[in-house]
Amino acid sequence: MEISSSVPFLNQDDFSHFFSLFPEMDDTFGVNLSSGNDSRKRRRKDGQDEPEDDEAGVNASKNGGGFKEFLASLMLLDEDEKQEQKQREIDFQQDKFQFDSTFNKENQVMNNYYNNLEQHYSQLNDLDQSRAKRARRSASSSAVTAVAAATAVPAGSSGEGCSSVQSGSGTGPAGHHRRLWVKDRSKDWWDQHNHPDFPEEEFRKDFRMSKATFGMICNELDSTVMKKNTMLREAIPVRQRVAVCIWRLATGEPLRLVSKRFGLGISTCHKLVLEVCSAIKTVLMPKFLQWPDEQRMRTIKNEFEAVSGIQNVAGAVYTTHIPIIAPKISVAAYFNKRHTERNQKTSYSITVQGVVDPKGVFTDICIGWPGSMPDDQVLEKSALFQRANRGLLRDVWIVGNSGFPLLDWVLVPYTKQNLTWSQHAFNEKIGDVQNVAKEAFARLKGRWSCLQKRTEVKLQDLPVVLGACCVLHNICEMNNDVIDPTARFELFDDEMVAENSIRSANAVQKRDQIAHNLLHHGLAGASFL
């Protein structure tokens, strides 16, 4: 029998309370029955029979017994429901226990599997490490044995190309021998140039500097580029490291030829060039390439005034281009249209902007901007422009060519047609100052031939190499190391008039005043007449 859950069942307490009403109901029925019995007794006494009243009493007793049976059936149903609920709970607990037991067993099996797997891989890793250690120890012992055997072999017993050294024991079951092949590279060329008796003139011609200057550079860089000896090989000496770099910069020879001259590997030579150039930038640039102090600035102004008759000239600025291989990114930015048109060959370049003093020594450089940028844009990107914006170039002139704009601190020639005599005189004197910068860049490119052609150095490493060339140029100029006339280089940088050539009205008035003074005070000369 199925009963809806919306029907409220009576519990035992309710039944008990309900049963408590039975006596009252019985009493009620009893009263009626008793009253009926009494009346029947009275009627019997009176001798009168009334059968209808007897039938009513029997019906009343039957109705009371049916209600009790109904309540008893409800109690049985409730008891059956409780038994079924208990049985369902027992079954649920058994299923849950069985599920938990199965899950725990499977989890334990998986944990054991992963533990065994980790242990297996750990053993494999330990085995690989032990093999690597044994291989390194074997290689080290073989190298040591080879070096010892090589030192024991008399001179002249080695072959021309490569020398083989036997190591290990031949007493094994197969009589196995190990061989270590060491490439025999000749260092005769470098040993000859490094000898104290090597002629000064030839050394200067090869390395673009004197022996004294070369020795000073080696002493300055000794602590930075020096390496320690190892068990396998001896470190390359500092002088040889510096010589590889300077020879590469001075001649621009391919690395394979540099490798043959110095008896080193090609990759080793390339690495040495970058390391020494980085050391020059770090150690020597703060000492030999810096903006002049007040005392040095007064000397520069006086020397430029003696050359041009123009007062307060702090330097001459010039921008040149260094050819490069077409880069992989931003190709259009490095495309040099002027060089391409002149040479009838596609050219790419980066710019080098420099400010020089009357002796041609660089006091400021800006390296690495793409070759498609004109001179005025390179100037705006330089630290020199930022220094001027901070007011550090007040009351001084930086002389530039027509590719630079006229500013409060940049003095450029007149570019219009039909110039007056005073303007012609001014342009002549500005040209004398500009020639100082052009000559300095010509000596820079003539001294370091790597700047004359496309280099093998990557674009990201090229600013360091160019900066090292400028620093070495300053060192040679300060030590009066004259460049060989045969190494002189002719500049061919085209000058393009800046789009906005005049950017300061105050500078226009000052330039006109300087031109007037040059003509009317007898400082202009007469070459323009």
PDB file of N, CA and C in Angstrom, residues 311-314 379 385 388-389 391-399 404-412 501-511 514:
ATOM      1  N   GLN A 311      84.287  83.946 -31.531  1.00  0.00           N
ATOM      2  CA  GLN A 311      84.435  83.714 -30.101  1.00  0.00           C
ATOM      3  C   GLN A 311      83.449  82.650 -29.609  1.00  0.00           C
ATOM      4  N   ASN A 312      83.816  82.043 -28.464  1.00  0.00           N
ATOM      5  CA  ASN A 312      82.951  81.105 -27.719  1.00  0.00           C
ATOM      6  C   ASN A 312      82.581  79.855 -28.539  1.00  0.00           C
ATOM      7  N   VAL A 313      83.474  79.396 -29.394  1.00  0.00           N
ATOM      8  CA  VAL A 313      83.241  78.140 -30.113  1.00  0.00           C
ATOM      9  C   VAL A 313      83.758  76.993 -29.257  1.00  0.00           C
ATOM     10  N   ALA A 314      82.848  76.102 -28.860  1.00  0.00           N
ATOM     11  CA  ALA A 314      83.203  74.995 -27.967  1.00  0.00           C
ATOM     12  C   ALA A 314      83.507  73.713 -28.713  1.00  0.00           C
ATOM     13  N   LEU A 379      70.836  64.889 -34.466  1.00  0.00           N
ATOM     14  CA  LEU A 379      71.190  65.842 -33.414  1.00  0.00           C
ATOM     15  C   LEU A 379      70.114  65.897 -32.340  1.00  0.00           C
ATOM     16  N   PHE A 385      72.043  67.307 -27.468  1.00  0.00           N
ATOM     17  CA  PHE A 385      70.829  68.120 -27.525  1.00  0.00           C
ATOM     18  C   PHE A 385      70.172  68.188 -26.147  1.00  0.00           C
ATOM     19  N   ALA A 388      72.058  70.580 -23.995  1.00  0.00           N
ATOM     20  CA  ALA A 388      71.736  71.973 -24.319  1.00  0.00           C
ATOM     21  C   ALA A 388      70.370  72.374 -23.748  1.00  0.00           C
ATOM     22  N   ASN A 389      69.402  71.470 -23.783  1.00  0.00           N
ATOM     23  CA  ASN A 389      68.083  71.780 -23.226  1.00  0.00           C
ATOM     24  C   ASN A 389      68.134  71.998 -21.720  1.00  0.00           C
ATOM     25  N   GLY A 391      70.437  73.625 -20.332  1.00  0.00           N
ATOM     26  CA  GLY A 391      71.135  74.889 -20.126  1.00  0.00           C
ATOM     27  C   GLY A 391      72.620  74.758 -19.894  1.00  0.00           C
ATOM     28  N   LEU A 392      73.206  73.608 -20.238  1.00  0.00           N
ATOM     29  CA  LEU A 392      74.629  73.407 -19.999  1.00  0.00           C
ATOM     30  C   LEU A 392      75.507  73.933 -21.133  1.00  0.00           C
ATOM     31  N   LEU A 393      74.883  74.363 -22.246  1.00  0.00           N
ATOM     32  CA  LEU A 393      75.648  74.904 -23.380  1.00  0.00           C
ATOM     33  C   LEU A 393      75.326  76.379 -23.591  1.00  0.00           C
ATOM     34  N   ARG A 394      75.032  77.065 -22.541  1.00  0.00           N
ATOM     35  CA  ARG A 394      74.719  78.474 -22.631  1.00  0.00           C
ATOM     36  C   ARG A 394      75.991  79.287 -22.912  1.00  0.00           C
ATOM     37  N   ASP A 395      75.861  80.259 -23.800  1.00  0.00           N
ATOM     38  CA  ASP A 395      76.966  81.179 -24.150  1.00  0.00           C
ATOM     39  C   ASP A 395      78.118  80.463 -24.857  1.00  0.00           C
ATOM     40  N   VAL A 396      77.838  79.335 -25.513  1.00  0.00           N
ATOM     41  CA  VAL A 396      78.858  78.663 -26.322  1.00  0.00           C
ATOM     42  C   VAL A 396      78.225  78.313 -27.659  1.00  0.00           C
ATOM     43  N   TRP A 397      79.100  78.103 -28.669  1.00  0.00           N
ATOM     44  CA  TRP A 397      78.656  77.730 -30.004  1.00  0.00           C
ATOM     45  C   TRP A 397      79.227  76.362 -30.366  1.00  0.00           C
ATOM     46  N   ILE A 398      78.367  75.529 -30.957  1.00  0.00           N
ATOM     47  CA  ILE A 398      78.798  74.299 -31.608  1.00  0.00           C
ATOM     48  C   ILE A 398      78.621  74.523 -33.109  1.00  0.00           C
ATOM     49  N   VAL A 399      79.708  74.475 -33.849  1.00  0.00           N
ATOM     50  CA  VAL A 399      79.679  74.811 -35.271  1.00  0.00           C
ATOM     51  C   VAL A 399      79.342  73.559 -36.068  1.00  0.00           C
ATOM     52  N   PHE A 404      72.714  70.912 -40.315  1.00  0.00           N
ATOM     53  CA  PHE A 404      72.230  71.164 -38.966  1.00  0.00           C
ATOM     54  C   PHE A 404      71.396  72.433 -38.946  1.00  0.00           C
ATOM     55  N   PRO A 405      70.448  72.559 -38.033  1.00  0.00           N
ATOM     56  CA  PRO A 405      69.634  73.784 -37.943  1.00  0.00           C
ATOM     57  C   PRO A 405      70.355  74.867 -37.138  1.00  0.00           C
ATOM     58  N   LEU A 406      69.968  76.098 -37.362  1.00  0.00           N
ATOM     59  CA  LEU A 406      70.497  77.223 -36.598  1.00  0.00           C
ATOM     60  C   LEU A 406      69.739  77.322 -35.279  1.00  0.00           C
ATOM     61  N   LEU A 407      70.439  77.117 -34.185  1.00  0.00           N
ATOM     62  CA  LEU A 407      69.851  77.176 -32.849  1.00  0.00           C
ATOM     63  C   LEU A 407      70.597  78.194 -31.998  1.00  0.00           C
ATOM     64  N   ASP A 408      70.152  78.356 -30.778  1.00  0.00           N
ATOM     65  CA  ASP A 408      70.825  79.296 -29.872  1.00  0.00           C
ATOM     66  C   ASP A 408      72.236  78.857 -29.531  1.00  0.00           C
ATOM     67  N   TRP A 409      72.535  77.588 -29.756  1.00  0.00           N
ATOM     68  CA  TRP A 409      73.867  77.078 -29.424  1.00  0.00           C
ATOM     69  C   TRP A 409      74.535  76.380 -30.615  1.00  0.00           C
ATOM     70  N   VAL A 410      73.857  76.269 -31.756  1.00  0.00           N
ATOM     71  CA  VAL A 410      74.406  75.667 -32.971  1.00  0.00           C
ATOM     72  C   VAL A 410      74.563  76.762 -34.022  1.00  0.00           C
ATOM     73  N   LEU A 411      75.770  76.938 -34.518  1.00  0.00           N
ATOM     74  CA  LEU A 411      76.083  77.967 -35.505  1.00  0.00           C
ATOM     75  C   LEU A 411      76.364  77.289 -36.841  1.00  0.00           C
ATOM     76  N   VAL A 412      75.595  77.660 -37.870  1.00  0.00           N
ATOM     77  CA  VAL A 412      75.704  77.031 -39.190  1.00  0.00           C
ATOM     78  C   VAL A 412      75.891  78.117 -40.239  1.00  0.00           C
ATOM     79  N   SER A 501      65.709  74.994 -41.266  1.00  0.00           N
ATOM     80  CA  SER A 501      67.109  75.337 -41.003  1.00  0.00           C
ATOM     81  C   SER A 501      67.275  76.448 -39.984  1.00  0.00           C
ATOM     82  N   ILE A 502      66.253  77.260 -39.760  1.00  0.00           N
ATOM     83  CA  ILE A 502      66.334  78.374 -38.806  1.00  0.00           C
ATOM     84  C   ILE A 502      65.260  78.154 -37.750  1.00  0.00           C
ATOM     85  N   ARG A 503      65.685  77.975 -36.523  1.00  0.00           N
ATOM     86  CA  ARG A 503      64.753  77.684 -35.436  1.00  0.00           C
ATOM     87  C   ARG A 503      64.867  78.669 -34.274  1.00  0.00           C
ATOM     88  N   SER A 504      65.624  79.725 -34.459  1.00  0.00           N
ATOM     89  CA  SER A 504      65.783  80.705 -33.390  1.00  0.00           C
ATOM     90  C   SER A 504      66.013  82.075 -34.012  1.00  0.00           C
ATOM     91  N   ALA A 505      65.113  83.013 -33.737  1.00  0.00           N
ATOM     92  CA  ALA A 505      65.286  84.383 -34.232  1.00  0.00           C
ATOM     93  C   ALA A 505      66.459  85.061 -33.547  1.00  0.00           C
ATOM     94  N   ASN A 506      66.680  84.754 -32.272  1.00  0.00           N
ATOM     95  CA  ASN A 506      67.823  85.328 -31.555  1.00  0.00           C
ATOM     96  C   ASN A 506      69.134  84.866 -32.177  1.00  0.00           C
ATOM     97  N   ALA A 507      69.190  83.589 -32.594  1.00  0.00           N
ATOM     98  CA  ALA A 507      70.405  83.070 -33.226  1.00  0.00           C
ATOM     99  C   ALA A 507      70.663  83.752 -34.564  1.00  0.00           C
ATOM    100  N   VAL A 508      69.599  84.127 -35.297  1.00  0.00           N
ATOM    101  CA  VAL A 508      69.778  84.834 -36.571  1.00  0.00           C
ATOM    102  C   VAL A 508      70.455  86.181 -36.346  1.00  0.00           C
ATOM    103  N   GLN A 509      70.022  86.905 -35.337  1.00  0.00           N
ATOM    104  CA  GLN A 509      70.629  88.202 -35.048  1.00  0.00           C
ATOM    105  C   GLN A 509      72.087  88.050 -34.626  1.00  0.00           C
ATOM    106  N   LYS A 510      72.361  87.033 -33.802  1.00  0.00           N
ATOM    107  CA  LYS A 510      73.746  86.837 -33.351  1.00  0.00           C
ATOM    108  C   LYS A 510      74.645  86.428 -34.514  1.00  0.00           C
ATOM    109  N   ARG A 511      74.127  85.600 -35.414  1.00  0.00           N
ATOM    110  CA  ARG A 511      74.934  85.196 -36.556  1.00  0.00           C
ATOM    111  C   ARG A 511      75.236  86.383 -37.468  1.00  0.00           C
ATOM    112  N   ILE A 514      77.950  88.405 -35.826  1.00  0.00           N
ATOM    113  CA  ILE A 514      79.274  87.774 -35.965  1.00  0.00           C
ATOM    114  C   ILE A 514      79.809  87.998 -37.378  1.00  0.00           C
TER     115      ILE A 514
END
